[in-house]
Coordinates of C-alpha atoms in Angstrom, one line a residue:
Chain T
M1 CA -0.5 28.6 23.1
T2 CA 0.6 28.0 19.6
S3 CA 0.5 24.5 18.2
E4 CA 4.4 24.3 18.3
A5 CA 4.2 24.8 22.1
L6 CA 2.1 21.7 22.6
P7 CA 3.8 18.5 23.7
F8 CA 4.5 16.1 20.9
V9 CA 5.3 12.4 20.6
E10 CA 8.1 11.4 18.3
T11 CA 8.2 8.0 16.5
A12 CA 11.1 6.6 14.5
L13 CA 10.7 4.6 11.4
R14 CA 12.8 3.5 8.4
V15 CA 11.7 4.0 4.8
R16 CA 10.6 0.7 3.3
Y17 CA 11.4 -0.3 -0.3
A18 CA 7.6 -0.7 -0.8
E19 CA 7.2 3.0 0.1
T20 CA 9.3 4.3 -2.8
D21 CA 8.1 5.0 -6.3
R22 CA 9.7 5.1 -9.7
M23 CA 11.0 8.7 -9.0
G24 CA 13.3 7.0 -6.5
I25 CA 11.6 8.8 -3.6
V26 CA 8.9 8.0 -1.1
Y27 CA 5.5 8.0 -2.8
H28 CA 3.6 11.0 -1.4
A29 CA 0.6 9.2 0.0
N30 CA 2.8 7.2 2.4
Y31 CA 3.3 10.4 4.4
I32 CA -0.4 10.2 5.3
V33 CA 0.2 6.7 6.6
W34 CA 3.1 8.0 8.6
F35 CA 0.8 10.6 10.1
E36 CA -1.4 7.8 11.4
I37 CA 1.6 6.1 12.9
G38 CA 2.3 9.3 14.8
R39 CA -1.3 9.5 16.0
T40 CA -1.1 5.9 17.2
E41 CA 2.0 6.5 19.2
Y42 CA 0.7 9.8 20.6
C43 CA -2.4 8.1 21.9
R44 CA -0.3 5.3 23.5
S45 CA 2.0 7.9 25.2
A46 CA -1.1 9.7 26.5
G47 CA -2.2 6.5 28.2
M48 CA -5.1 5.9 25.7
P49 CA -3.9 3.3 23.2
Y50 CA -6.0 3.7 20.1
R51 CA -6.8 0.0 19.8
A52 CA -8.2 0.1 23.4
M53 CA -10.3 3.1 22.4
E54 CA -11.7 1.2 19.4
D55 CA -12.3 -1.8 21.5
A56 CA -14.2 0.5 24.0
G57 CA -16.4 1.7 21.1
V58 CA -14.8 5.1 20.4
L59 CA -13.6 5.4 16.8
I60 CA -11.6 8.4 15.6
L61 CA -12.7 9.1 12.0
V62 CA -10.6 11.2 9.7
T63 CA -12.6 14.1 8.2
S64 CA -9.7 15.9 6.5
V65 CA -6.0 15.8 5.8
E66 CA -3.5 18.4 4.6
C67 CA 0.1 17.7 3.8
R68 CA 2.9 20.0 2.5
F69 CA 5.8 18.1 0.9
R70 CA 9.0 20.0 1.3
R71 CA 11.8 17.6 0.6
S72 CA 12.0 14.0 -0.5
A73 CA 12.7 10.9 1.7
R74 CA 14.5 8.0 0.2
Y75 CA 14.7 4.2 0.7
D76 CA 16.2 3.3 4.1
D77 CA 16.3 6.9 5.4
A78 CA 15.8 7.1 9.2
I79 CA 12.6 9.2 9.6
R80 CA 11.1 10.8 12.7
V81 CA 7.4 11.5 12.9
R82 CA 6.3 14.2 15.4
A83 CA 2.6 14.3 16.3
R84 CA 0.8 16.9 18.5
M85 CA -2.9 17.0 19.4
S86 CA -3.6 20.5 18.2
E87 CA -7.4 20.6 19.1
L88 CA -9.6 18.5 21.4
S89 CA -13.3 18.7 22.3
S90 CA -15.8 16.0 23.2
R91 CA -16.9 15.9 19.5
G92 CA -13.5 15.5 17.9
C93 CA -9.9 16.5 17.7
A94 CA -7.1 17.6 15.4
F95 CA -3.5 16.6 15.1
A96 CA -0.5 18.5 13.6
Y97 CA 2.6 16.6 12.3
E98 CA 6.1 17.1 11.2
I99 CA 8.1 14.5 9.3
L100 CA 11.8 14.9 9.8
G101 CA 14.5 13.2 7.7
E102 CA 18.2 12.6 8.2
G103 CA 19.8 15.6 9.9
A104 CA 16.4 16.6 11.3
I105 CA 15.5 18.2 8.0
L106 CA 11.8 19.0 7.7
L107 CA 10.4 16.7 4.9
A108 CA 6.7 17.4 5.3
D109 CA 4.2 18.8 7.7
G110 CA 0.4 18.6 7.9
E111 CA -2.7 18.3 9.8
T112 CA -5.6 15.9 10.2
R113 CA -9.1 16.6 11.6
H114 CA -11.2 14.0 13.3
V115 CA -14.6 13.3 14.8
F116 CA -15.5 10.7 17.4
A117 CA -17.9 7.9 16.3
D118 CA -19.3 4.7 17.7
A119 CA -18.6 1.2 16.2
A120 CA -21.5 1.8 13.7
G121 CA -19.9 5.0 12.5
R122 CA -22.4 7.4 14.1
L123 CA -21.1 10.6 15.6
R124 CA -20.8 10.5 19.4
R125 CA -19.2 12.5 22.2
A126 CA -16.1 11.0 23.8
P127 CA -16.6 9.9 27.4
A128 CA -14.8 11.6 30.3
E129 CA -12.5 8.7 30.9
L130 CA -11.1 9.2 27.4
M131 CA -11.1 13.0 27.5
E132 CA -9.3 13.4 30.8
P133 CA -6.0 11.6 30.0
L134 CA -5.9 13.3 26.6
M135 CA -6.5 16.7 28.1
R136 CA -3.9 16.2 30.8
F137 CA -1.3 14.9 28.3
R138 CA -1.9 18.0 26.1
E139 CA -1.0 20.2 29.0
V140 CA 2.1 18.6 30.4
G141 CA 3.1 15.9 27.9
Chain H
M1 CA -8.2 -31.8 -16.6
T2 CA -5.1 -29.7 -16.2
S3 CA -5.4 -26.3 -14.5
E4 CA -4.9 -24.6 -17.9
A5 CA -8.1 -26.2 -19.2
L6 CA -10.3 -24.6 -16.5
P7 CA -12.3 -21.6 -17.4
F8 CA -10.7 -18.3 -16.3
V9 CA -11.8 -14.8 -15.8
E10 CA -9.7 -12.0 -17.1
T11 CA -9.6 -8.5 -15.5
A12 CA -7.9 -5.4 -16.9
L13 CA -6.0 -2.9 -14.9
R14 CA -3.5 -0.2 -15.3
V15 CA -0.3 0.0 -13.3
R16 CA -0.6 2.9 -10.7
Y17 CA 2.3 5.2 -9.9
A18 CA 1.8 4.1 -6.3
E19 CA 2.6 0.5 -7.3
T20 CA 6.1 1.2 -8.6
D21 CA 9.2 1.3 -6.6
R22 CA 12.6 2.9 -6.9
M23 CA 13.8 0.2 -9.4
G24 CA 11.3 1.8 -11.8
I25 CA 9.1 -1.3 -11.9
V26 CA 6.1 -2.6 -10.0
Y27 CA 6.9 -3.5 -6.4
H28 CA 6.6 -7.3 -6.2
A29 CA 4.0 -7.5 -3.4
N30 CA 1.5 -5.7 -5.6
Y31 CA 1.2 -8.8 -7.8
I32 CA -0.4 -10.5 -4.8
V33 CA -2.9 -7.6 -4.6
W34 CA -3.6 -8.2 -8.3
F35 CA -4.2 -11.9 -7.6
E36 CA -6.9 -10.8 -5.2
I37 CA -8.5 -8.5 -7.8
G38 CA -8.6 -11.6 -10.1
R39 CA -10.3 -13.7 -7.4
T40 CA -12.9 -10.9 -6.8
E41 CA -13.8 -10.8 -10.5
Y42 CA -13.8 -14.6 -10.8
C43 CA -16.4 -14.9 -8.0
R44 CA -18.5 -12.1 -9.5
S45 CA -18.5 -13.9 -12.9
A46 CA -19.5 -17.1 -11.2
G47 CA -22.5 -15.4 -9.8
M48 CA -21.2 -15.3 -6.2
P49 CA -19.8 -11.8 -5.6
Y50 CA -17.3 -12.1 -2.8
R51 CA -18.8 -9.2 -0.9
A52 CA -22.2 -11.0 -0.9
M53 CA -20.4 -14.1 0.4
E54 CA -18.8 -12.2 3.3
D55 CA -22.2 -10.6 4.1
A56 CA -23.7 -14.1 4.2
G57 CA -21.0 -15.2 6.7
V58 CA -18.6 -17.1 4.4
L59 CA -15.1 -15.7 4.5
I60 CA -12.4 -17.0 2.2
L61 CA -9.1 -16.9 4.2
V62 CA -5.8 -17.1 2.4
T63 CA -3.6 -19.9 3.8
S64 CA -0.8 -19.7 1.3
V65 CA 0.5 -17.8 -1.7
E66 CA 3.1 -18.5 -4.3
C67 CA 4.2 -16.2 -7.1
R68 CA 6.9 -16.5 -9.7
F69 CA 8.1 -13.1 -11.2
R70 CA 9.2 -13.5 -14.8
R71 CA 9.2 -10.0 -16.2
S72 CA 8.7 -6.5 -14.9
A73 CA 5.6 -4.3 -15.3
R74 CA 6.0 -0.6 -15.4
Y75 CA 3.9 2.5 -14.6
D76 CA 0.9 2.9 -16.8
D77 CA 1.2 -0.6 -18.4
A78 CA -2.0 -2.2 -19.4
I79 CA -2.2 -5.4 -17.4
R80 CA -4.5 -8.4 -17.6
V81 CA -5.1 -10.7 -14.6
R82 CA -6.3 -14.2 -15.4
A83 CA -7.8 -16.2 -12.5
R84 CA -8.9 -19.8 -12.4
M85 CA -10.4 -21.8 -9.5
S86 CA -8.0 -24.7 -9.6
E87 CA -9.5 -26.7 -6.6
L88 CA -12.8 -26.6 -4.8
S89 CA -14.2 -28.6 -1.9
S90 CA -16.6 -27.7 0.9
R91 CA -13.7 -26.9 3.1
G92 CA -11.7 -24.6 0.8
C93 CA -10.4 -23.8 -2.6
A94 CA -7.4 -22.8 -4.6
F95 CA -6.8 -20.3 -7.4
A96 CA -4.2 -20.1 -10.2
Y97 CA -3.2 -16.8 -11.8
E98 CA -1.4 -15.4 -14.7
I99 CA -0.4 -11.7 -14.9
L100 CA -0.1 -10.6 -18.6
G101 CA 1.6 -7.4 -19.7
E102 CA 1.6 -5.5 -22.9
G103 CA 1.7 -7.9 -25.9
A104 CA 0.2 -10.7 -23.7
I105 CA 3.7 -11.4 -22.3
L106 CA 3.6 -13.4 -19.1
L107 CA 4.9 -11.2 -16.2
A108 CA 4.1 -13.5 -13.3
D109 CA 2.1 -16.5 -12.3
G110 CA 1.1 -18.1 -9.0
E111 CA -1.4 -19.8 -6.8
T112 CA -3.3 -19.1 -3.6
R113 CA -4.9 -21.6 -1.3
H114 CA -7.9 -20.9 0.9
V115 CA -10.2 -22.2 3.6
F116 CA -13.7 -21.1 4.3
A117 CA -14.4 -19.5 7.7
D118 CA -17.2 -17.8 9.5
A119 CA -17.3 -14.2 10.5
A120 CA -15.4 -15.0 13.7
G121 CA -12.6 -16.7 11.7
R122 CA -13.6 -20.3 12.6
L123 CA -13.2 -22.9 9.9
R124 CA -16.6 -23.9 8.4
R125 CA -17.9 -25.8 5.4
A126 CA -19.3 -23.8 2.5
P127 CA -23.1 -24.2 2.1
A128 CA -24.6 -25.8 -1.0
E129 CA -26.0 -22.5 -2.3
L130 CA -22.4 -21.2 -2.5
M131 CA -20.8 -24.5 -3.7
E132 CA -23.2 -25.1 -6.6
P133 CA -22.7 -22.0 -8.7
L134 CA -19.0 -22.2 -8.2
M135 CA -18.9 -25.9 -9.2
R136 CA -21.1 -25.2 -12.3
F137 CA -18.9 -22.2 -13.3
R138 CA -15.7 -24.3 -13.0
E139 CA -17.2 -26.8 -15.5
V140 CA -18.5 -24.5 -18.2
G141 CA -17.2 -21.0 -17.4
Chain V
M1 CA 23.1 -27.5 7.8
T2 CA 19.4 -27.0 7.8
S3 CA 17.9 -23.6 7.1
E4 CA 16.9 -23.3 10.8
A5 CA 20.5 -23.6 11.9
L6 CA 21.6 -20.5 9.9
P7 CA 22.0 -17.2 11.6
F8 CA 19.0 -15.0 11.4
V9 CA 18.4 -11.3 11.9
E10 CA 15.3 -10.2 13.8
T11 CA 13.5 -7.0 13.2
A12 CA 10.7 -5.6 15.3
L13 CA 7.7 -3.7 13.9
R14 CA 4.2 -2.7 14.9
V15 CA 1.1 -3.4 12.8
R16 CA -0.1 -0.2 11.1
Y17 CA -3.7 0.6 10.8
A18 CA -3.1 0.9 7.0
E19 CA -2.0 -2.7 7.0
T20 CA -5.3 -4.1 8.2
D21 CA -8.3 -5.0 6.0
R22 CA -12.0 -5.2 6.6
M23 CA -11.7 -8.7 8.1
G24 CA -10.0 -6.9 11.0
I25 CA -6.6 -8.6 10.4
V26 CA -3.5 -7.8 8.5
Y27 CA -4.0 -7.9 4.8
H28 CA -2.0 -10.9 3.6
A29 CA 0.1 -9.1 1.0
N30 CA 1.7 -7.0 3.7
Y31 CA 3.6 -10.1 5.0
I32 CA 5.5 -10.0 1.7
V33 CA 6.4 -6.3 2.5
W34 CA 7.5 -7.5 6.0
F35 CA 9.7 -10.1 4.4
E36 CA 11.5 -7.3 2.5
I37 CA 12.0 -5.4 5.8
G38 CA 13.6 -8.5 7.1
R39 CA 16.0 -8.7 4.1
T40 CA 16.9 -5.1 4.5
E41 CA 17.9 -5.6 8.1
Y42 CA 19.7 -8.8 7.4
C43 CA 21.9 -7.1 4.8
R44 CA 22.6 -4.2 7.1
S45 CA 23.6 -6.6 9.9
A46 CA 25.9 -8.5 7.4
G47 CA 27.7 -5.2 6.8
M48 CA 26.2 -4.8 3.3
P49 CA 23.3 -2.3 3.5
Y50 CA 21.0 -2.9 0.6
R51 CA 20.9 0.7 -0.4
A52 CA 24.7 0.7 -0.7
M53 CA 24.5 -2.4 -2.8
E54 CA 22.1 -0.7 -5.2
D55 CA 24.2 2.4 -5.3
A56 CA 27.2 0.2 -6.2
G57 CA 25.1 -1.3 -9.1
V58 CA 24.1 -4.6 -7.6
L59 CA 20.3 -5.1 -7.5
I60 CA 18.6 -8.1 -5.9
L61 CA 15.6 -8.9 -8.0
V62 CA 12.9 -11.1 -6.6
T63 CA 12.2 -14.1 -8.8
S64 CA 9.7 -15.9 -6.5
V65 CA 7.9 -15.7 -3.2
E66 CA 6.1 -18.2 -1.1
C67 CA 4.2 -17.5 2.1
R68 CA 2.2 -19.7 4.4
F69 CA -0.3 -17.9 6.6
R70 CA -0.8 -19.6 9.9
R71 CA -2.4 -17.1 12.3
S72 CA -3.7 -13.6 11.9
A73 CA -1.9 -10.4 13.1
R74 CA -4.0 -7.4 14.3
Y75 CA -3.6 -3.7 14.4
D76 CA -1.0 -2.5 16.9
D77 CA 0.4 -6.1 17.5
A78 CA 4.1 -6.2 18.1
I79 CA 5.6 -8.3 15.3
R80 CA 9.1 -9.8 14.9
V81 CA 10.4 -10.6 11.5
R82 CA 13.2 -13.3 11.3
A83 CA 15.2 -13.5 8.1
R84 CA 17.9 -16.0 7.1
M85 CA 19.9 -16.1 3.9
S86 CA 19.2 -19.8 3.0
E87 CA 21.2 -19.9 -0.2
L88 CA 23.9 -17.8 -1.8
S89 CA 25.9 -18.1 -5.0
S90 CA 27.5 -15.5 -7.3
R91 CA 24.3 -15.5 -9.4
G92 CA 21.7 -15.1 -6.7
C93 CA 20.4 -16.0 -3.3
A94 CA 17.4 -17.1 -1.3
F95 CA 15.9 -16.0 2.1
A96 CA 13.7 -17.8 4.6
Y97 CA 11.5 -15.9 6.9
E98 CA 9.4 -16.3 10.0
I99 CA 6.8 -13.8 11.2
L100 CA 6.2 -14.0 14.9
G101 CA 3.4 -12.3 16.8
E102 CA 2.7 -11.6 20.4
G103 CA 3.9 -14.4 22.6
A104 CA 6.3 -15.5 19.9
I105 CA 3.5 -17.3 18.1
L106 CA 4.3 -18.2 14.4
L107 CA 2.0 -16.1 12.2
A108 CA 3.5 -16.9 8.8
D109 CA 6.7 -18.3 7.2
G110 CA 8.0 -18.2 3.7
E111 CA 10.8 -17.9 1.2
T112 CA 12.0 -15.6 -1.5
R113 CA 14.4 -16.3 -4.3
H114 CA 16.6 -13.7 -6.0
V115 CA 19.0 -13.1 -8.8
F116 CA 21.6 -10.3 -8.9
A117 CA 21.2 -7.7 -11.7
D118 CA 22.8 -4.5 -12.8
A119 CA 21.1 -1.1 -12.8
A120 CA 19.6 -1.9 -16.2
G121 CA 18.1 -5.1 -14.9
R122 CA 20.5 -7.4 -16.7
L123 CA 21.6 -10.5 -14.8
R124 CA 25.1 -10.3 -13.4
R125 CA 27.4 -12.0 -10.9
A126 CA 27.9 -10.4 -7.5
P127 CA 31.5 -9.1 -7.0
A128 CA 33.7 -10.7 -4.4
E129 CA 33.5 -7.6 -2.1
L130 CA 29.8 -8.3 -1.8
M131 CA 30.0 -12.0 -1.6
E132 CA 32.6 -12.3 1.1
P133 CA 30.8 -10.4 3.9
L134 CA 27.6 -12.2 3.1
M135 CA 29.3 -15.6 3.1
R136 CA 31.1 -14.9 6.4
F137 CA 27.9 -13.6 8.0
R138 CA 26.1 -16.8 7.0
E139 CA 28.6 -18.9 8.8
V140 CA 28.9 -17.1 12.1
G141 CA 26.1 -14.5 12.2
Chain E
M1 CA -14.3 30.7 -14.4
T2 CA -14.8 28.7 -11.2
S3 CA -13.0 25.4 -10.8
E4 CA -16.3 23.5 -11.3
A5 CA -16.7 25.0 -14.8
L6 CA -13.4 23.5 -16.0
P7 CA -13.5 20.3 -18.0
F8 CA -12.9 17.2 -16.0
V9 CA -11.9 13.6 -16.8
E10 CA -13.7 10.8 -15.0
T11 CA -12.1 7.5 -14.2
A12 CA -13.9 4.4 -12.9
L13 CA -12.4 2.0 -10.4
R14 CA -13.5 -0.6 -8.0
V15 CA -12.5 -0.7 -4.3
R16 CA -9.9 -3.4 -3.7
Y17 CA -9.9 -5.6 -0.6
A18 CA -6.4 -4.3 0.0
E19 CA -7.7 -0.8 0.2
T20 CA -10.0 -1.4 3.2
D21 CA -9.1 -1.3 6.8
R22 CA -10.3 -2.8 10.0
M23 CA -13.1 -0.2 10.3
G24 CA -14.6 -2.0 7.2
I25 CA -14.1 1.1 5.0
V26 CA -11.5 2.4 2.6
Y27 CA -8.4 3.5 4.4
H28 CA -8.2 7.2 4.0
A29 CA -4.7 7.5 2.4
N30 CA -6.0 5.5 -0.5
Y31 CA -8.1 8.5 -1.7
I32 CA -4.8 10.2 -2.3
V33 CA -3.7 7.3 -4.5
W34 CA -7.1 7.6 -6.4
F35 CA -6.4 11.4 -6.9
E36 CA -3.2 10.3 -8.7
I37 CA -5.1 7.9 -10.9
G38 CA -7.4 10.8 -11.8
R39 CA -4.3 12.9 -12.7
T40 CA -2.9 10.1 -14.9
E41 CA -6.1 9.8 -16.8
Y42 CA -6.5 13.6 -17.1
C43 CA -3.1 13.9 -18.7
R44 CA -3.8 11.0 -21.1
S45 CA -7.1 12.6 -22.2
A46 CA -5.3 15.9 -22.7
G47 CA -3.0 14.1 -25.1
M48 CA 0.0 14.3 -22.8
P49 CA 0.3 10.8 -21.1
Y50 CA 2.2 11.3 -17.9
R51 CA 4.6 8.5 -18.6
A52 CA 5.6 10.2 -21.9
M53 CA 6.1 13.4 -20.0
E54 CA 8.5 11.7 -17.5
D55 CA 10.3 10.0 -20.3
A56 CA 10.7 13.5 -21.9
G57 CA 12.3 14.8 -18.7
V58 CA 9.3 16.7 -17.2
L59 CA 8.3 15.4 -13.8
I60 CA 5.3 16.7 -11.9
L61 CA 6.2 16.8 -8.2
V62 CA 3.5 17.0 -5.6
T63 CA 4.0 19.9 -3.2
S64 CA 0.8 19.7 -1.3
V65 CA -2.4 17.7 -0.9
E66 CA -5.7 18.4 0.8
C67 CA -8.6 16.0 1.1
R68 CA -11.9 16.2 2.9
F69 CA -13.5 12.9 3.7
R70 CA -17.4 13.1 3.6
R71 CA -18.6 9.5 3.4
S72 CA -17.0 6.1 3.4
A73 CA -16.4 3.8 0.5
R74 CA -16.6 0.1 1.0
Y75 CA -15.0 -3.0 -0.6
D76 CA -16.2 -3.6 -4.2
D77 CA -17.9 -0.2 -4.5
A78 CA -17.9 1.2 -7.9
I79 CA -16.0 4.5 -7.6
R80 CA -15.6 7.4 -10.1
V81 CA -12.7 9.8 -9.8
R82 CA -13.2 13.3 -11.3
A83 CA -10.0 15.3 -11.9
R84 CA -9.8 18.9 -13.2
M85 CA -6.6 20.9 -13.8
S86 CA -7.5 24.0 -11.7
E87 CA -4.3 26.0 -12.3
L88 CA -1.5 25.9 -14.9
S89 CA 1.6 28.0 -15.4
S90 CA 5.0 27.1 -16.8
R91 CA 6.3 26.5 -13.3
G92 CA 3.6 24.2 -12.0
C93 CA -0.1 23.3 -11.8
A94 CA -2.9 22.3 -9.5
F95 CA -5.6 19.7 -9.7
A96 CA -9.1 19.5 -8.1
Y97 CA -10.8 16.1 -7.5
E98 CA -14.1 14.6 -6.5
I99 CA -14.5 11.0 -5.5
L100 CA -18.0 9.7 -6.2
G101 CA -19.4 6.5 -4.9
E102 CA -22.5 4.5 -5.7
G103 CA -25.4 6.7 -6.7
A104 CA -23.0 9.5 -7.5
I105 CA -22.7 10.4 -3.8
L106 CA -19.7 12.6 -3.0
L107 CA -17.3 10.6 -0.8
A108 CA -14.4 13.0 -0.8
D109 CA -12.9 16.0 -2.6
G110 CA -9.6 17.7 -2.5
E111 CA -6.7 19.4 -4.3
T112 CA -3.1 18.8 -5.1
R113 CA -0.4 21.4 -6.1
H114 CA 2.6 20.6 -8.2
V115 CA 5.8 22.0 -9.6
F116 CA 7.6 20.8 -12.7
A117 CA 11.0 19.3 -12.3
D118 CA 13.7 17.6 -14.4
A119 CA 14.8 14.0 -13.9
A120 CA 17.3 15.1 -11.2
G121 CA 14.4 16.8 -9.2
R122 CA 15.5 20.4 -10.0
L123 CA 12.7 22.9 -10.7
R124 CA 12.2 23.7 -14.3
R125 CA 9.7 25.4 -16.7
A126 CA 7.5 23.2 -18.7
P127 CA 8.3 23.4 -22.5
A128 CA 5.7 24.9 -24.9
E129 CA 5.0 21.5 -26.5
L130 CA 3.7 20.3 -23.1
M131 CA 2.0 23.5 -22.1
E132 CA 0.0 24.0 -25.2
P133 CA -2.1 20.7 -25.3
L134 CA -2.7 21.1 -21.6
M135 CA -3.9 24.7 -22.0
R136 CA -6.1 23.9 -24.9
F137 CA -7.6 20.9 -23.1
R138 CA -8.4 23.2 -20.1
E139 CA -10.4 25.5 -22.3
V140 CA -12.5 23.0 -24.3
G141 CA -12.0 19.6 -22.7

């Protein structure tokens, strides 16, 4: 199953004035913030809100990020963030993202990789009660 | 003693691309971030680094902020942040700030008010070992 | 007519992970960004989207901001931003804001003051076609 | 010549409170902002300040970014950003970065890729007067 076939969760947002830069477009690091918004909504849709995971002592650390910028977003544009969980094991996971602008044009895409950690930042395995809903959601959305 | 007579600590910074907006100038909320940089360096100069204060269980919560924007800063401008502790009691403190641009032009000024809290966010009085260096520094710089 | 009696526009948002700080709460300068989101949605509701105003050569510069922080917001909290245009003349305007958290608790309130400027940043009067919809909206919402 | 052999420019900065998140560490997207600070200082050292380049109509658009996060930075840490221009042609360039924390520990490394554009965002070739100082600096630092 290719990454594109996996269920995704789509989140809508509007470009904030604060997110633009003097080129008149969205400052590129903000796409990485939007990726995280996509992850948050993905976990909520999968029945595992990320805040609840943290409160239960399972942190998802970011170990790498990649982003390819294809077109520019502008102030007040309506944006959609699509997030998929592209990999999942008891030690960590990966997400793939697409950022769509007005007219569903692809503005950027990318990936993040993650490991699970405890509240002190030590690597840990994710418990079954976290893994199962995420695995189920990956199969059927 | 007027606020202007109090010793101040000056911190230099350069405007980041990320701090500009589509007007081509620094996005206004970033001045509030610069105020905080001024506070951090003020506390360090007074011999009470803010990180050490937090590690010792004394948090400085922000209860209000005011900022007047007079002129615009631009990408790559050399900025100086001047911070003074304008009030101090065992319950809280206040800071006054000036943001200076190229040629020492006043770009913005403002104030923040603070209360002391413990790690759980409950109000507390600052202990003597924190108050004394701050009070001494306010008198002689 | 007191400020509270003026029509307001309410915008919903969710606290982003990026907006928190090491105290575990929303970093205070982000409330100023939320004020701006409130302004953007107010202007849209009044029939004068701010991007269209800028494209037509009318910029709204921020000349001052005040914010009082009453309670903390946390990651993933559902937030509502209420914005009212509290003053309006051909030279500028002012907005009043309330930030509400879960259970409609007041987290922060504040004001911003503004002048109208042209694309080069020079002060200008707002044209009638901009003033009229804003004045009408202030009366009846 | 490997990328590591190329001359680099090192910039010092201190972690801002605003850059931390509720995990108590620097929010990951801020490393991408630090990369840009490294680029800015690299161009200045090469005799081609980026603001002057933009004013002369040569914009450097970001087409991709990669970052690997190895260790966490914390509030008030002294950070060094090392930037190298790893590729350069008349159409674009690439940079490689290392983020070093206290004790010169590697916190993160990454790359960005860029194309040259004009003020309207159209792709363009960089003129000789820009290329030459950059090429010379890449050889001897």
